[in-house]
């Protein structure tokens, strides 16, 4: 007997058949989940993000506060934050006009400068409000030194791996390094695999898909975006970094099979413009990440293997954190299976990249560069079409009212 299909959670007449409710957002799929705040039924993460800005923003705010309360920072993190707060306070003192609106009270600053630990609960009500306001408007991010990607440094062009894919060059003492490369810069480049990469034929009996080049672009974009988002320090929140990767990458997070580079790039530009990531920088930031992908491809096989190896470590660390999560945080348990699958995909494509000729990457970089322009045109035409539709709809409503 067929199931009853309804578009509302409430039914006027009881029915012996199971009731399947249509998603309140897209009106296309059956709903599988219920928003805990407004009880709206939805079918997917995408529909949840778009169903109510108030629900998603309050959910993210609660997550931030919860993480801050549970965070146990190490000495290095404390030192970094203390430096940021000192610099912020000193800049406020230099600006006489901002003295009256100082974010932190003198009492709080004295505790910080004396080395005492300050938790979120120690702040006054006004300081808590200003702290949330500073996060919302990105004021704290201005105090953080922008991260220079490792792939933009001269040392990235000097990466060499063995024929088996393992690290060939070890870090030299600082006095033996060339004048144009410091030890700190060299150490920022992620190391390659510690064990030899197996032949691709030993991982799969089938011929590699010709779409792997597109999948590589998808994976590299999610890697570059995540590192940019975390200012190069994905280890500060490995599980959060993995969550970003899985939410952005259609290949790793959704098991999709994009067939063209344009399709992959268009997907990313739509993602970075959605409410979840719009605060990062929107379309302009999304386009700049494409340039990061082009830079990585231009460096060749060794750099690509190191990038994928770094991403593989990111996924593994995220999996460890997900495994050690306490039961009351079990809402993230659902991504563990996706993390394991993503780990296998990254390792497979890393082995595939290792076997490709060097000239393949310059050609792929040229394709990405060309498709970036196409993606920009596509996004621009989409925006114009939406504005036209909005104007037409507004015009229709005006005529009806008259």
Tab-separated table of C-alpha atoms in Angstrom, residues 107-267:
chain	number	residue	atom	x	y	z
A	107	UNK	CA	40.919	45.228	35.223
A	108	UNK	CA	40.732	42.572	32.524
A	109	UNK	CA	43.805	43.921	30.744
A	110	UNK	CA	45.797	43.949	33.987
A	111	UNK	CA	45.014	40.268	34.472
A	112	UNK	CA	46.087	39.474	30.915
A	113	UNK	CA	49.288	41.490	31.072
A	114	UNK	CA	50.219	39.833	34.372
A	115	UNK	CA	49.898	36.407	32.739
A	116	UNK	CA	46.681	35.324	34.454
A	117	UNK	CA	44.236	33.116	32.589
A	118	UNK	CA	40.983	34.723	31.485
A	119	UNK	CA	37.963	32.663	30.488
A	120	UNK	CA	34.861	33.840	28.686
A	121	UNK	CA	32.895	33.679	31.938
A	122	UNK	CA	35.331	36.144	33.582
A	123	UNK	CA	34.273	38.919	31.213
A	124	UNK	CA	31.641	41.429	32.211
A	125	UNK	CA	28.297	41.500	30.422
A	126	UNK	CA	29.362	44.505	28.370
A	127	UNK	CA	32.696	42.860	27.468
A	128	UNK	CA	30.865	39.709	26.338
A	129	UNK	CA	28.607	41.807	24.111
A	130	UNK	CA	31.581	43.625	22.625
A	131	UNK	CA	33.408	40.334	22.143
A	132	UNK	CA	30.488	38.896	20.132
A	133	UNK	CA	30.261	42.143	18.197
A	134	UNK	CA	33.990	42.021	17.398
A	135	UNK	CA	33.617	38.458	16.081
A	136	UNK	CA	30.584	39.365	13.967
A	137	UNK	CA	32.296	42.373	12.359
A	138	UNK	CA	35.683	40.692	11.926
A	139	UNK	CA	37.527	43.117	14.206
A	140	UNK	CA	39.551	40.365	15.906
A	141	UNK	CA	40.673	38.951	12.572
A	142	UNK	CA	42.416	42.269	11.834
A	143	UNK	CA	44.732	41.571	14.778
A	144	UNK	CA	45.898	38.257	13.287
A	145	UNK	CA	48.846	38.329	10.933
A	146	UNK	CA	47.726	37.086	7.481
A	147	UNK	CA	49.138	33.711	6.518
A	148	UNK	CA	51.438	33.400	3.516
A	149	UNK	CA	50.656	30.109	1.708
A	150	UNK	CA	53.573	27.700	1.530
A	151	UNK	CA	52.993	27.214	-2.214
A	152	UNK	CA	53.779	30.897	-2.831
A	153	UNK	CA	57.271	30.673	-1.316
A	154	UNK	CA	60.540	30.015	-3.215
A	155	UNK	CA	61.156	26.837	-1.197
A	156	UNK	CA	58.014	25.270	-2.716
A	157	UNK	CA	59.719	25.271	-6.109
A	158	UNK	CA	62.582	23.222	-4.689
A	159	UNK	CA	60.551	20.243	-3.423
A	160	UNK	CA	61.995	16.934	-4.543
A	161	UNK	CA	60.617	13.448	-3.915
A	162	UNK	CA	62.113	10.049	-4.634
A	163	UNK	CA	60.913	7.832	-7.475
A	164	UNK	CA	58.700	6.076	-4.908
A	165	UNK	CA	57.138	9.346	-3.764
A	166	UNK	CA	58.899	9.621	-0.402
A	167	UNK	CA	60.687	12.678	0.956
A	168	UNK	CA	64.049	12.936	-0.774
A	169	UNK	CA	65.450	16.138	0.725
A	170	UNK	CA	65.670	16.508	4.503
A	171	UNK	CA	65.782	19.879	6.258
A	172	UNK	CA	69.343	21.165	6.516
A	173	UNK	CA	70.684	23.094	9.490
A	174	UNK	CA	69.953	26.789	9.115
A	175	UNK	CA	73.582	27.676	8.468
A	176	UNK	CA	73.680	25.289	5.481
A	177	UNK	CA	70.519	26.583	3.809
A	178	UNK	CA	70.772	28.890	0.762
A	179	UNK	CA	70.678	32.607	1.505
A	180	UNK	CA	67.247	33.065	-0.094
A	181	UNK	CA	65.580	30.313	1.999
A	182	UNK	CA	65.338	30.375	5.782
A	183	UNK	CA	64.782	27.369	8.032
A	184	UNK	CA	61.355	28.637	9.085
A	185	UNK	CA	60.229	29.052	5.465
A	186	UNK	CA	61.524	25.621	4.487
A	187	UNK	CA	59.797	23.953	7.428
A	188	UNK	CA	56.420	25.431	6.414
A	189	UNK	CA	56.344	23.264	3.309
A	190	UNK	CA	54.481	20.039	4.220
A	191	UNK	CA	56.578	16.899	4.025
A	192	UNK	CA	55.870	14.129	1.556
A	193	UNK	CA	54.819	10.553	2.321
A	194	UNK	CA	56.913	8.697	4.903
A	195	UNK	CA	56.434	5.355	3.146
A	196	UNK	CA	56.673	4.558	-0.593
A	197	UNK	CA	53.502	5.090	-2.602
A	198	UNK	CA	52.190	1.816	-4.083
A	199	UNK	CA	51.568	1.460	-7.827
A	200	UNK	CA	48.073	2.466	-8.844
A	201	UNK	CA	47.523	-0.999	-10.336
A	202	UNK	CA	47.827	-2.529	-6.858
A	203	UNK	CA	45.000	-0.320	-5.552
A	204	UNK	CA	42.523	-0.944	-8.360
A	205	UNK	CA	42.277	-3.417	-11.233
A	206	UNK	CA	40.324	-0.926	-13.347
A	207	UNK	CA	41.772	1.830	-15.481
A	208	UNK	CA	41.819	5.233	-13.747
A	209	UNK	CA	38.867	7.449	-14.649
A	210	UNK	CA	39.629	10.293	-17.073
A	211	UNK	CA	37.680	12.521	-14.665
A	212	UNK	CA	40.428	12.292	-12.032
A	213	UNK	CA	41.913	15.571	-13.261
A	214	UNK	CA	38.620	17.310	-12.481
A	215	UNK	CA	38.433	15.545	-9.104
A	216	UNK	CA	41.956	16.728	-8.328
A	217	UNK	CA	40.910	20.346	-8.929
A	218	UNK	CA	37.930	19.805	-6.613
A	219	UNK	CA	40.112	18.370	-3.835
A	220	UNK	CA	42.844	21.001	-4.172
A	221	UNK	CA	40.288	23.798	-3.975
A	222	UNK	CA	38.841	22.470	-0.724
A	223	UNK	CA	42.397	22.112	0.645
A	224	UNK	CA	43.444	25.673	-0.244
A	225	UNK	CA	40.158	27.129	1.000
A	226	UNK	CA	40.434	25.329	4.345
A	227	UNK	CA	44.024	26.452	4.906
A	228	UNK	CA	43.077	30.026	4.052
A	229	UNK	CA	40.086	29.831	6.399
A	230	UNK	CA	42.234	28.566	9.300
A	231	UNK	CA	45.115	30.932	8.475
A	232	UNK	CA	47.353	27.972	7.623
A	233	UNK	CA	46.882	26.237	10.986
A	234	UNK	CA	44.406	23.382	10.400
A	235	UNK	CA	45.853	21.554	13.426
A	236	UNK	CA	44.166	24.077	15.738
A	237	UNK	CA	40.865	22.403	14.856
A	238	UNK	CA	41.403	19.279	12.763
A	239	UNK	CA	37.796	18.115	13.022
A	240	UNK	CA	36.486	21.554	12.101
A	241	UNK	CA	38.877	21.631	9.128
A	242	UNK	CA	37.643	18.225	7.956
A	243	UNK	CA	34.055	19.429	8.262
A	244	UNK	CA	34.860	22.393	6.003
A	245	UNK	CA	36.551	20.101	3.459
A	246	UNK	CA	33.592	17.724	3.352
A	247	UNK	CA	31.044	20.540	3.101
A	248	UNK	CA	32.898	22.186	0.210
A	249	UNK	CA	34.203	19.268	-1.857
A	250	UNK	CA	31.476	17.563	-3.878
A	251	UNK	CA	33.884	14.678	-4.588
A	252	UNK	CA	34.869	14.015	-0.962
A	253	UNK	CA	31.719	15.086	0.863
A	254	UNK	CA	28.915	14.143	-1.503
A	255	UNK	CA	30.433	11.429	-3.675
A	256	UNK	CA	29.694	13.536	-6.754
A	257	UNK	CA	31.415	13.074	-10.112
A	258	UNK	CA	31.882	16.518	-11.719
A	259	UNK	CA	32.699	16.070	-15.381
A	260	UNK	CA	34.300	19.410	-16.200
A	261	UNK	CA	36.573	21.887	-14.453
A	262	UNK	CA	33.945	24.598	-15.008
A	263	UNK	CA	31.338	22.486	-13.218
A	264	UNK	CA	33.675	21.972	-10.246
A	265	UNK	CA	34.624	25.664	-10.006
A	266	UNK	CA	31.019	26.851	-10.353
A	267	UNK	CA	30.030	24.547	-7.479
